[in-house]
mmCIF file of C-alpha atoms in Angstrom:
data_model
loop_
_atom_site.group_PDB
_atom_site.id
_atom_site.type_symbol
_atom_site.label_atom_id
_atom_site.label_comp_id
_atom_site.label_asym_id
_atom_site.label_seq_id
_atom_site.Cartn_x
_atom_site.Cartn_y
_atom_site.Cartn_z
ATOM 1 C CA UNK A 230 15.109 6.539 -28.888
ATOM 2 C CA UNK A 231 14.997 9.927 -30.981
ATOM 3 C CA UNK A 232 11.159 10.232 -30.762
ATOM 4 C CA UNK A 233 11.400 9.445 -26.951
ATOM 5 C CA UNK A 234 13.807 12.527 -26.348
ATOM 6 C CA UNK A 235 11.930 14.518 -28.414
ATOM 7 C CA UNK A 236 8.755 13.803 -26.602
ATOM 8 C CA UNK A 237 10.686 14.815 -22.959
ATOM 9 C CA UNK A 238 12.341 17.898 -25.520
ATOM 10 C CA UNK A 239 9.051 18.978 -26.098
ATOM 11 C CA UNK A 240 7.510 18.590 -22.488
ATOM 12 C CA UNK A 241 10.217 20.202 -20.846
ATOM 13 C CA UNK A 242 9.724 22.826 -22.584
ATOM 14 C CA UNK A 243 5.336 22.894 -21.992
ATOM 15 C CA UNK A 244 6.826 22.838 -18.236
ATOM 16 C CA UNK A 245 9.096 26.066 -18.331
ATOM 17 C CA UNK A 246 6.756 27.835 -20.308
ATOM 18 C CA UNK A 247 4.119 26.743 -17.966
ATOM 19 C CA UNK A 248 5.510 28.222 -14.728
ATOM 20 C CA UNK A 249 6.653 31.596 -16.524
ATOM 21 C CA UNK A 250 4.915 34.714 -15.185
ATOM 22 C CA UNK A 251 5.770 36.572 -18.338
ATOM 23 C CA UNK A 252 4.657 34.201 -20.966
ATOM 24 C CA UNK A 253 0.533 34.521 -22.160
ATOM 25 C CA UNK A 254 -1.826 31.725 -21.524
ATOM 26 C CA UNK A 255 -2.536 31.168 -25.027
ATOM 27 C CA UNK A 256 1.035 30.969 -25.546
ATOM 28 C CA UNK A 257 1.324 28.014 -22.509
ATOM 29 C CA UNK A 258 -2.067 26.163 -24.108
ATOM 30 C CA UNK A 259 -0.493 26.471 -27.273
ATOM 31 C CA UNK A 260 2.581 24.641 -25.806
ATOM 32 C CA UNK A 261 0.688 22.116 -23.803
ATOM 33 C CA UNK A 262 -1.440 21.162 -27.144
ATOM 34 C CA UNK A 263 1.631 20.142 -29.427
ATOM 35 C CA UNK A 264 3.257 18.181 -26.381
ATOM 36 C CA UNK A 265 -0.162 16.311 -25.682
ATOM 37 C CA UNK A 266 -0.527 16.088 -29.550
ATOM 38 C CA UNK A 267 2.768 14.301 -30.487
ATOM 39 C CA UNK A 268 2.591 12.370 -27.078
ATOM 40 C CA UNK A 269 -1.294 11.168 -28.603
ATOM 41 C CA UNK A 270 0.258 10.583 -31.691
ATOM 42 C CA UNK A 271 3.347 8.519 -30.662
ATOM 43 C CA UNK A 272 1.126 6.062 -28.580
ATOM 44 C CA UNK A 273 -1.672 6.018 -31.354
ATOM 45 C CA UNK A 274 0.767 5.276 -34.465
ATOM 46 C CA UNK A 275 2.910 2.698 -32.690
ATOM 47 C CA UNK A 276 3.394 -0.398 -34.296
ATOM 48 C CA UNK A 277 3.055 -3.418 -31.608
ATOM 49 C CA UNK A 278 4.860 -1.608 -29.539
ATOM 50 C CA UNK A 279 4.095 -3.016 -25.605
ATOM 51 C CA UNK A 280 4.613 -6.559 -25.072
ATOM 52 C CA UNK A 281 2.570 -9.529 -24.743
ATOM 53 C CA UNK A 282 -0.474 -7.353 -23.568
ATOM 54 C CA UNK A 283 -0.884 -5.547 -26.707
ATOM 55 C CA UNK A 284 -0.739 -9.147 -28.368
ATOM 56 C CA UNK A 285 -3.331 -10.241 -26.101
ATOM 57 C CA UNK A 286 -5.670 -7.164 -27.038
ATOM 58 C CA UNK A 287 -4.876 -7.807 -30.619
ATOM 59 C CA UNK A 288 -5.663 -11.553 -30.652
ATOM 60 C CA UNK A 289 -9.105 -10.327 -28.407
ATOM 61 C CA UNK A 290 -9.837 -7.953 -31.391
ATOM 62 C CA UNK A 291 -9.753 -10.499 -33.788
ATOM 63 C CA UNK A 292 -12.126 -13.007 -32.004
ATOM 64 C CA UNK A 293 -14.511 -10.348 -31.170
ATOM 65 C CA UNK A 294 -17.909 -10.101 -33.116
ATOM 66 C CA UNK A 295 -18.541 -6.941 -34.783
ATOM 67 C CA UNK A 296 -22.708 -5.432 -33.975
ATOM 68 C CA UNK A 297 -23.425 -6.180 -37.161
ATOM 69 C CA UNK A 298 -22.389 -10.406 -37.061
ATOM 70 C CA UNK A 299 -24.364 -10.376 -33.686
ATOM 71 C CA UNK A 300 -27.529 -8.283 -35.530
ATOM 72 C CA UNK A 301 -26.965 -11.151 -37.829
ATOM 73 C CA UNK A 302 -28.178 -14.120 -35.320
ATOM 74 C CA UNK A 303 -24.244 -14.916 -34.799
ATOM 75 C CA UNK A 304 -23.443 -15.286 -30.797
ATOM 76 C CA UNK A 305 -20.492 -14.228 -29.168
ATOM 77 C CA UNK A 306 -19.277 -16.469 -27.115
ATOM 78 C CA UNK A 307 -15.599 -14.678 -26.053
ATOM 79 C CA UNK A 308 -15.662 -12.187 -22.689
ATOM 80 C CA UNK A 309 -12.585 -12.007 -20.643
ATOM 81 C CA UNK A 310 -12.590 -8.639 -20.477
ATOM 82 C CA UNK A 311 -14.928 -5.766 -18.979
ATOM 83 C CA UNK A 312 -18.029 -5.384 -20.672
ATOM 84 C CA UNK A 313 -17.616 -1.545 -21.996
ATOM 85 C CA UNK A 314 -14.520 -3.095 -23.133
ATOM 86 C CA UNK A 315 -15.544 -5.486 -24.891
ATOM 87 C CA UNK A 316 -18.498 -3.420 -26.533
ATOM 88 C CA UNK A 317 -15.829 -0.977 -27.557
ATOM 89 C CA UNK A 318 -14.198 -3.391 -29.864
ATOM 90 C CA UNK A 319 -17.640 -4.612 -31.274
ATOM 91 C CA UNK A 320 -18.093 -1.147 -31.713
ATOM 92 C CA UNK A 321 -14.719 -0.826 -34.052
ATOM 93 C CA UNK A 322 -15.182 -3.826 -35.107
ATOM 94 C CA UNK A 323 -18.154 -3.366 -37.142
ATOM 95 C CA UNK A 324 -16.158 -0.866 -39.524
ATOM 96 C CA UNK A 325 -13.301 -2.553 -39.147
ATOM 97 C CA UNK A 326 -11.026 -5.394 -38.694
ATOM 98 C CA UNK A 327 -7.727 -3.713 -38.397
ATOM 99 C CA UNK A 328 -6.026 -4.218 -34.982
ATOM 100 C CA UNK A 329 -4.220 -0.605 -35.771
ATOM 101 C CA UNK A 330 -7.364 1.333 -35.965
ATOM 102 C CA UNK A 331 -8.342 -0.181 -32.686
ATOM 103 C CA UNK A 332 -5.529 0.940 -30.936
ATOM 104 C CA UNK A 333 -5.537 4.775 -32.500
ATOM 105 C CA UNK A 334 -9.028 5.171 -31.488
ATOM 106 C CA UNK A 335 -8.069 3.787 -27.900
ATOM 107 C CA UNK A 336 -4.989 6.205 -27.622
ATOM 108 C CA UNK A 337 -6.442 9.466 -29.042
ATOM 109 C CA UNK A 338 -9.504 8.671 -26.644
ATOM 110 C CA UNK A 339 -7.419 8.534 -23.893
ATOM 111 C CA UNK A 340 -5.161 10.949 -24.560
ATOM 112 C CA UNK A 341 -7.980 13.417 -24.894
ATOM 113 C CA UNK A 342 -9.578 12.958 -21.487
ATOM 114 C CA UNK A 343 -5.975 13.010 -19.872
ATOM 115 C CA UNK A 344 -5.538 16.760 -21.673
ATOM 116 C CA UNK A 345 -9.128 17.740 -19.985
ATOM 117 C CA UNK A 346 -7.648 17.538 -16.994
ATOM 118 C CA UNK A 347 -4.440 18.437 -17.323
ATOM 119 C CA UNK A 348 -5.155 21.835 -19.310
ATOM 120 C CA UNK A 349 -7.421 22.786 -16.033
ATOM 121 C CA UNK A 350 -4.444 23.508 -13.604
ATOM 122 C CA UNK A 351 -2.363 26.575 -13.070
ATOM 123 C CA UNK A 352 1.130 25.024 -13.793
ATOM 124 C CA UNK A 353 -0.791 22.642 -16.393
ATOM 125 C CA UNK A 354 3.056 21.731 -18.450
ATOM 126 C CA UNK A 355 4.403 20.710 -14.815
ATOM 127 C CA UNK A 356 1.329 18.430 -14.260
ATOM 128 C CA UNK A 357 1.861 17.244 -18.037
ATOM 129 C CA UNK A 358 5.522 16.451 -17.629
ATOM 130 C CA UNK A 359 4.678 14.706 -14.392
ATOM 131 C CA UNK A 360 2.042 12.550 -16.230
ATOM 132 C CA UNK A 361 3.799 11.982 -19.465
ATOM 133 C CA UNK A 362 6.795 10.279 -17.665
ATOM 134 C CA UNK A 363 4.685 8.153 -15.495
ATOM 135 C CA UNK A 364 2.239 7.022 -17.913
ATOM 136 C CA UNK A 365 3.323 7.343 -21.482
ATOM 137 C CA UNK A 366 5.113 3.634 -21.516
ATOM 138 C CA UNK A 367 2.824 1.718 -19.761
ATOM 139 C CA UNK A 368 -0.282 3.483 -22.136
ATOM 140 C CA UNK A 369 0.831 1.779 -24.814
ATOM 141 C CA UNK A 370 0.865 -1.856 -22.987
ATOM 142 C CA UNK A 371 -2.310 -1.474 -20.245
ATOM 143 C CA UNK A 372 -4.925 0.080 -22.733
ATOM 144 C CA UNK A 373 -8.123 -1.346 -20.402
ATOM 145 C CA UNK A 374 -6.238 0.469 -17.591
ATOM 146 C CA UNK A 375 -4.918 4.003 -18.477
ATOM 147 C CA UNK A 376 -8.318 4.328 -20.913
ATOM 148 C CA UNK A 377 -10.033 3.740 -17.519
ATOM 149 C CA UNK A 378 -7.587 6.161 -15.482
ATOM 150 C CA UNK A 379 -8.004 8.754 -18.566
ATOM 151 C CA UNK A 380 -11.903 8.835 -17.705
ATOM 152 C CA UNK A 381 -11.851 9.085 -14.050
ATOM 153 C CA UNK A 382 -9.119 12.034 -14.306
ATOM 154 C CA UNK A 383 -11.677 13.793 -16.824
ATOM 155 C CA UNK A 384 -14.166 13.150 -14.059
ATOM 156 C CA UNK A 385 -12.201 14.704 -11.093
ATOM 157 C CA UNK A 386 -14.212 18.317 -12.553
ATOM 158 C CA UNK A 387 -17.685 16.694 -11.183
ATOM 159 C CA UNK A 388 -15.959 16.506 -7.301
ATOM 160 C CA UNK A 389 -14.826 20.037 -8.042
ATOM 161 C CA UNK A 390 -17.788 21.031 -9.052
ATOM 162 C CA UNK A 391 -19.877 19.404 -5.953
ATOM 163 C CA UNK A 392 -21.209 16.762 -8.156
ATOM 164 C CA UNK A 393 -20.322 13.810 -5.869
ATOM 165 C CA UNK A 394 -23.328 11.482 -7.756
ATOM 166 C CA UNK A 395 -22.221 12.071 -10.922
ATOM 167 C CA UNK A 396 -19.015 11.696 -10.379
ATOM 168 C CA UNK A 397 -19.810 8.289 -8.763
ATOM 169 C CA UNK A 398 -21.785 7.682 -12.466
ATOM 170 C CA UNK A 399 -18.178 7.926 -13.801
ATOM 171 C CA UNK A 400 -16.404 5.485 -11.539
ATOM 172 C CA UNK A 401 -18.913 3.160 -12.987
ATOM 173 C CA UNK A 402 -18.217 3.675 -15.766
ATOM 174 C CA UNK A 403 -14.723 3.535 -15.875
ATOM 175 C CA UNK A 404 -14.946 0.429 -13.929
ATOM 176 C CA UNK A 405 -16.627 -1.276 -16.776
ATOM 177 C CA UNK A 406 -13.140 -0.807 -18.447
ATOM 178 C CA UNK A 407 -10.629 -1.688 -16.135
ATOM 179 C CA UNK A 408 -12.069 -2.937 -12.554
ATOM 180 C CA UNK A 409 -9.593 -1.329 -10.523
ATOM 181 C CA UNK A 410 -11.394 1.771 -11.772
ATOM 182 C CA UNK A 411 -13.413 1.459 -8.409
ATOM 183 C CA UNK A 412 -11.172 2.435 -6.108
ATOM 184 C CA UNK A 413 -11.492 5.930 -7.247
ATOM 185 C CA UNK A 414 -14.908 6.246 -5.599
ATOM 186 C CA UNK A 415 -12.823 6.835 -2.229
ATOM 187 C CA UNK A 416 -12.241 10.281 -3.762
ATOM 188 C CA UNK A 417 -15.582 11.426 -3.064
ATOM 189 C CA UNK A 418 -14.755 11.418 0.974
ATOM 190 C CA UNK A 419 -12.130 13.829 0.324
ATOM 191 C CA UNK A 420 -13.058 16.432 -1.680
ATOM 192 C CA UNK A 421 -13.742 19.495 0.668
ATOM 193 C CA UNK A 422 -10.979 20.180 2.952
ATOM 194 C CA UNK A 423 -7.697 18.708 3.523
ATOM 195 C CA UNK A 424 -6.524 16.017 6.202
ATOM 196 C CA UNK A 425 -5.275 17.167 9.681
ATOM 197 C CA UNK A 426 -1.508 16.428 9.848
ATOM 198 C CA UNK A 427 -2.199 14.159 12.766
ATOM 199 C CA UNK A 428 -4.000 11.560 10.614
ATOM 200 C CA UNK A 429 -1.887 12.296 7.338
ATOM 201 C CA UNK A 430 1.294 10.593 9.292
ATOM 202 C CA UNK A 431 -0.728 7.890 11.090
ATOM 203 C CA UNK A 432 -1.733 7.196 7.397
ATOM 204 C CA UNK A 433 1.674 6.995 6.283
ATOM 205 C CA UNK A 434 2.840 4.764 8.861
ATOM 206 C CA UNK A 435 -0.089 2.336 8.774
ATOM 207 C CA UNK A 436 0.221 2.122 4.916
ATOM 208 C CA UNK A 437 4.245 1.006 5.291
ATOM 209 C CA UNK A 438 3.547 -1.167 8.293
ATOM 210 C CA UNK A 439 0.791 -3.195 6.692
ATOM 211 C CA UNK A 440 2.592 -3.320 3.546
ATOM 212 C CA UNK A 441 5.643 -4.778 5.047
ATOM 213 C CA UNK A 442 3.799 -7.421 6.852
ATOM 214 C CA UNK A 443 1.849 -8.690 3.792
ATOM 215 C CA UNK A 444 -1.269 -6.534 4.316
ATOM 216 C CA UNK A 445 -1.485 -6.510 0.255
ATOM 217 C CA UNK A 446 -1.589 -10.374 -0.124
ATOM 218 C CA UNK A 447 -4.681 -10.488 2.486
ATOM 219 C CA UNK A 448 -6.228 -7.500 0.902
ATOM 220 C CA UNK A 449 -5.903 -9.154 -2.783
ATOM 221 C CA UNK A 450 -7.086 -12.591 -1.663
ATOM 222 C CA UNK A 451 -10.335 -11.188 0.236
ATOM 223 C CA UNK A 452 -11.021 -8.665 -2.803
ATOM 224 C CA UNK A 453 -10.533 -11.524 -5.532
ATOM 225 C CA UNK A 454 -12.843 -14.495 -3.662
ATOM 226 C CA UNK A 455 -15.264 -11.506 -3.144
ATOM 227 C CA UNK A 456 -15.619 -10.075 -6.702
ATOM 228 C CA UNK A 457 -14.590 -13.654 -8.565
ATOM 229 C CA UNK A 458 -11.395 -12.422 -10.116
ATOM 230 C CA UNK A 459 -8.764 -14.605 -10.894
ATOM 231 C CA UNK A 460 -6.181 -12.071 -11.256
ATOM 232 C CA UNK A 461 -6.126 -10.401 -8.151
ATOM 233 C CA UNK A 462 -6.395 -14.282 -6.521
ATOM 234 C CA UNK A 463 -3.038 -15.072 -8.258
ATOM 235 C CA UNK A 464 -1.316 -11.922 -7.668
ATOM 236 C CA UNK A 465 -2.177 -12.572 -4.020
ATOM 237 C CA UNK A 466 -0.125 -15.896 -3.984
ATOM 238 C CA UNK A 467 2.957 -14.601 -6.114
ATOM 239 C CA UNK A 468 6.008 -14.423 -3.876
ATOM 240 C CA UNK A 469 6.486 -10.932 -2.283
ATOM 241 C CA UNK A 470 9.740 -9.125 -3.279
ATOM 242 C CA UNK A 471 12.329 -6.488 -1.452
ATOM 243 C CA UNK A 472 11.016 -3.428 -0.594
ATOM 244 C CA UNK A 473 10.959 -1.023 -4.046
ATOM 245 C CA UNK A 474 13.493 1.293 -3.150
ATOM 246 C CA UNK A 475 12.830 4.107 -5.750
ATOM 247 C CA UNK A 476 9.517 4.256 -5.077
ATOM 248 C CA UNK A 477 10.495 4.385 -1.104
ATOM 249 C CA UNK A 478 12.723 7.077 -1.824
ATOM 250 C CA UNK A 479 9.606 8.812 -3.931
ATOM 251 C CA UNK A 480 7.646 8.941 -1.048
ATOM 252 C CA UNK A 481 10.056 9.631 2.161
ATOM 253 C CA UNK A 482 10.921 12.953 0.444
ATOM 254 C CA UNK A 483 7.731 14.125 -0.689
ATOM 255 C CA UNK A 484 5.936 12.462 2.023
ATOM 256 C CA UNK A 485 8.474 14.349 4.568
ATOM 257 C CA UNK A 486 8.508 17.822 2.776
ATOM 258 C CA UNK A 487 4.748 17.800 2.500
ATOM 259 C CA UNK A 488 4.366 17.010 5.663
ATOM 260 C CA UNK A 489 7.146 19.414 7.217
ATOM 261 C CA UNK A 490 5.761 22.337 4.835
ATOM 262 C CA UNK A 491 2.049 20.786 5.605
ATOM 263 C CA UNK A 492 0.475 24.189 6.454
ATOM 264 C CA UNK A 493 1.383 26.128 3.274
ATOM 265 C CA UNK A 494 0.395 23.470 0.563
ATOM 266 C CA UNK A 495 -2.897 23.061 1.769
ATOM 267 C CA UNK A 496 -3.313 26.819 1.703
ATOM 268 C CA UNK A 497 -2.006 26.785 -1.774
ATOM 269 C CA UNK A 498 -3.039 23.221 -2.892
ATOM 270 C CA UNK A 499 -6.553 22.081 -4.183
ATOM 271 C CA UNK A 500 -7.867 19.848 -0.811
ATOM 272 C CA UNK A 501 -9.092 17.364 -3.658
ATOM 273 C CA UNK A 502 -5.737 16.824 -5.228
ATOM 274 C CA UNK A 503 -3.599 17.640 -1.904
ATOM 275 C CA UNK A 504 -5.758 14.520 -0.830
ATOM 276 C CA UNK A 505 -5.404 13.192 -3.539
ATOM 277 C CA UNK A 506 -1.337 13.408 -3.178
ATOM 278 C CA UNK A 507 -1.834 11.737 0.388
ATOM 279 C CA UNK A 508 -3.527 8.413 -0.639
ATOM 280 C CA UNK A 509 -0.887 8.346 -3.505
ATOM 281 C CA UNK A 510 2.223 7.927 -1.224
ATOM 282 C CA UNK A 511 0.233 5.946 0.916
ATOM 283 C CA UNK A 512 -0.705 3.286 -1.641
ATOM 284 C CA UNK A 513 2.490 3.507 -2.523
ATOM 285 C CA UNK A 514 3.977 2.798 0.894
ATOM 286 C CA UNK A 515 1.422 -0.122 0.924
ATOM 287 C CA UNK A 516 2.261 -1.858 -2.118
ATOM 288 C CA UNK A 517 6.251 -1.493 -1.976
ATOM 289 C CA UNK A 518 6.886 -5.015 -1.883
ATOM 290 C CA UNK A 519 4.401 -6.073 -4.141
ATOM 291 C CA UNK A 520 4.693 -5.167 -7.944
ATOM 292 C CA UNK A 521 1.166 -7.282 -8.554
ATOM 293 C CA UNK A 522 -0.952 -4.637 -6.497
ATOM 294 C CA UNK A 523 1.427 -1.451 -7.144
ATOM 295 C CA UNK A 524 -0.931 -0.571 -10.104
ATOM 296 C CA UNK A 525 -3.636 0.777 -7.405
ATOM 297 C CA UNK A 526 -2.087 3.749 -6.604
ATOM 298 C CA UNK A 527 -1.773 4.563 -10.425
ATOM 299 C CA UNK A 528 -5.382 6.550 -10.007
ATOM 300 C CA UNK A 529 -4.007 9.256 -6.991
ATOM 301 C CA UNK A 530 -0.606 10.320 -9.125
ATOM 302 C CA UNK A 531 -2.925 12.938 -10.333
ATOM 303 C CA UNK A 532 -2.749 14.323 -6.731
ATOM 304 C CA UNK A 533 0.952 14.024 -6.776
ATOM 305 C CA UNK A 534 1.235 15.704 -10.156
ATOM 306 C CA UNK A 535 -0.868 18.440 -9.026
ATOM 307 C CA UNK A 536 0.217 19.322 -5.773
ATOM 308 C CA UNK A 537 4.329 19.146 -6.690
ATOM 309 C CA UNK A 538 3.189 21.469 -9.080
ATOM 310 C CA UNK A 539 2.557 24.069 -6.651
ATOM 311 C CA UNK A 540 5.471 23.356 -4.405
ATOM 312 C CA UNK A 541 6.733 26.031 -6.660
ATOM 313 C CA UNK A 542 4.442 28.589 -4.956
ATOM 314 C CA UNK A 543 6.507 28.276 -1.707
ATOM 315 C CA UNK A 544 9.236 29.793 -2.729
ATOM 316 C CA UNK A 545 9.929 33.215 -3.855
ATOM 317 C CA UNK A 546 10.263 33.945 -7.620
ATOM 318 C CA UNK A 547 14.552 33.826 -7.559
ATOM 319 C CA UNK A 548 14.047 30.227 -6.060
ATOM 320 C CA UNK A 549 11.010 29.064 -8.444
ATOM 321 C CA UNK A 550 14.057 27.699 -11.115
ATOM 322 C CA UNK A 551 15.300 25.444 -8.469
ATOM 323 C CA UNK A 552 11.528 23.809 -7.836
ATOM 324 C CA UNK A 553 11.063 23.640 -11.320
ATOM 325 C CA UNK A 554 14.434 22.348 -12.206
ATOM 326 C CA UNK A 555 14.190 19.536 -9.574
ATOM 327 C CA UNK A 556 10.277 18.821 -11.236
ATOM 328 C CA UNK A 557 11.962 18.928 -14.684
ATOM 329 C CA UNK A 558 15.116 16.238 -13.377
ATOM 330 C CA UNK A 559 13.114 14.086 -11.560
ATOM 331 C CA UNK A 560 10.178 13.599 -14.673
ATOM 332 C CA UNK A 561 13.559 12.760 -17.411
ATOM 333 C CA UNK A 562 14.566 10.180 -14.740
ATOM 334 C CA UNK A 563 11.166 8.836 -13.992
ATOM 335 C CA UNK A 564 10.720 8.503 -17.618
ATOM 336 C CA UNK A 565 14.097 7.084 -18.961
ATOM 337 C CA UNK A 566 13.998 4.746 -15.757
ATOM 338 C CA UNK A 567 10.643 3.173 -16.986
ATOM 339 C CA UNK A 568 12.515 3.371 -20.585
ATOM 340 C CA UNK A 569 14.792 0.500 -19.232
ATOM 341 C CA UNK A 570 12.821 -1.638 -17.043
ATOM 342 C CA UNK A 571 9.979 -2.082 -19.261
ATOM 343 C CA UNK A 572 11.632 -2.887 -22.485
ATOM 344 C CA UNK A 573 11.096 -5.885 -22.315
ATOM 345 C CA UNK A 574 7.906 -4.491 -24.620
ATOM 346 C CA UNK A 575 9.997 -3.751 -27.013
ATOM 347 C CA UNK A 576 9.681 -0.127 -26.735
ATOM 348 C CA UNK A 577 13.129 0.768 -28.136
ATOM 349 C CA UNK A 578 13.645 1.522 -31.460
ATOM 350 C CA UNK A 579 10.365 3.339 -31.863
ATOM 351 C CA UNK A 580 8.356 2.025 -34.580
ATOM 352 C CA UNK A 581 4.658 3.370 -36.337
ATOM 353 C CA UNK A 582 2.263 0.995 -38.165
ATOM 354 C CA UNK A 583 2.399 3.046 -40.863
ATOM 355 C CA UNK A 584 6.439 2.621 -41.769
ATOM 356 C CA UNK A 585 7.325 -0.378 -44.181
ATOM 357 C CA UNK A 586 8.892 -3.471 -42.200
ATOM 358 C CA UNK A 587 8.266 -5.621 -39.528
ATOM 359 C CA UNK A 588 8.653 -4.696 -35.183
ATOM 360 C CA UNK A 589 10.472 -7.685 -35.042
ATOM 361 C CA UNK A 590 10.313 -8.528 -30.852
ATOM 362 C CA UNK A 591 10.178 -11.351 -28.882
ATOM 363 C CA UNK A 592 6.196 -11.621 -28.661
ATOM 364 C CA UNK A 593 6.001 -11.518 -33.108
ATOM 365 C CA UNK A 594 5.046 -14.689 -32.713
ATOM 366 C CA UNK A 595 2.195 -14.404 -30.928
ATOM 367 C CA UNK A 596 0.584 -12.189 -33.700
#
């Protein structure tokens, strides 16, 4: 737990420094490097640390064919995965067959293309905080996934940037990591100015409405029987549950704040990320009662991340600590809260590869 509290220690403080007005920006991008660093290094050194997907990936890395075997004549006969997935790991593969490696090569990779992003905005240690205590857990469990999230976030510059095509080159690409990659090509339709208020709340009602009536289970049935995929076939026929009430709660008070104080954050906001922010809580409204599909949305909490960030710009400077302190309380919650409910991976005690002894969990014995 010690390496946990230190990672929130050392974010929290990447966040205060980060909305100072007195403190130098080499002084905040020093901050924001050793919080990215150790978070890089936590998720890179871990030992197992996940649940039965890491397993999986590790089992996958062993049957894998390295270049080399294949250069050889030898035929690989195992898929399952994406193909720039599976290349990857015939890629590591051919200089080695340690599982370990694999995974520090995946996490620094990622890592890296979330900090590319994340160093770009003015209150960068608020958007890190943000990030860090929605993603850090479920990095070290959904590599194909957050890898594929990392690359489209790194991306985001080409919209900026009026690059629409290239950017679209990206979404490709990350798709041939994780195929829910793809949705992020919506992005590209809302990249130059910001929503009217009108449709922003007929947005937010439609999204609850069809999620409560089982729009997600139509939506996942049609999309796996078009593209083939098993997964989002079965997660369309597993039982729908009660509506997720923290994530409800998430999204009536930004959702209602944003769109009370609608006027002034898209003056101050990005229209890419204040977008962005918009098809977040709307996913999110969407999928509430149905934790197979609630991974979609996992692509727009950039947006969210991003445009809280400059709530703070709404107030005057006296108030800023309140904004800030609200930011800071609600990213320790977020983060122990996915602490609990996901250690069921083992998470807690923290353990690297490289310290003598077994991570003795309930998936060993898959490995």
């Amino acid at each position: 737990m010690f390496v946990y509290t230190l990672l929130i220690v050392l974010a929290i403080i990447a966040a205060v420094i980060s909305s100072s007005d007195t403190i130098t920006s080499q002084n905040k991008r020093l901050a924001l490097i050793v919080c990215m660093g150790f978070a890089a290094l936590l998720a890179a050194c871990r030992d197992m640390i996940g649940g039965y997907d890491v397993y999986m990936y590790s089992r996958y890395f062993e049957e894998v064919l390295s270049l080399s075997a294949i250069g050889n004549g030898e035929i690989q006969n195992i898929y399952g995965y994406e193909p720039l997935y599976l290349f990857f790991n015939m890629i590591i593969k051919t200089f080695t067959d340690d599982k370990y490696v694999l995974f520090f090569v995946l996490a620094i990779l990622s890592y890296g293309l979330l900090y590319r992003n994340v160093r770009r905005h003015e209150y960068a240690g608020l958007v890190l905080i943000l990030m860090l205590a929605k993603f850090t857990l479920p990095s070290y469990a959904y590599l194909r996934q957050f890898l594929s999230l990392c690359i489209l976030w790194a991306g985001l510059v080409l919209l900026e940037q009026e690059k629409p095509y290239r950017y679209l080159l990206v979404v490709i690409i990350a798709s041939l990591f994780h195929y829910t990659a793809a949705i992020a090509a919506i992005a590209v339709f809302f990249r130059k100015k910001a929503m009217p208020i009108g449709i922003v709340i007929a947005i937010f009602t439609g999204s609850f409405i069809l999620g409560q009536i089982g729009g997600t289970k139509i939506l996942g049935a049609l999309i796996g029987e078009t593209t083939g995929s098993e997964k989002l076939t079965m997660y369309s026929l597993i039982e729908e549950e009660s509506t997720h009430l923290l994530h409800l709660i998430e999204c009536v008070t930004v959702g209602i704040f944003l769109c009370i104080q609608y006027k002034r954050v898209s003056a101050l906001t990005p229209p890419l990320y204040l977008n962005l922010l918009i098809l977040y809580i709307a996913t999110t409204l969407f999928t509430l009662k149905d934790p197979g599909m609630q991974r979609i949305h996992w692509f727009f909490f950039i947006g969210y991340a991003v445009s809280v960030s400059h709530f703070i710009k709404l107030v005057i400077r006296k108030e800023k600590f309140i904004i800030v302190s609200l930011i800071l309380l609600y990213s320790t919650a977020l983060f122990y809260k996915e602490l609990i409910v996901r250690d069921g991976g083992s998470y807690v005690p923290y353990k690297a590869f490289f310290i003598e002894g077994e991570h003795s969990n309930k998936w060993s014995e898959l490995d």
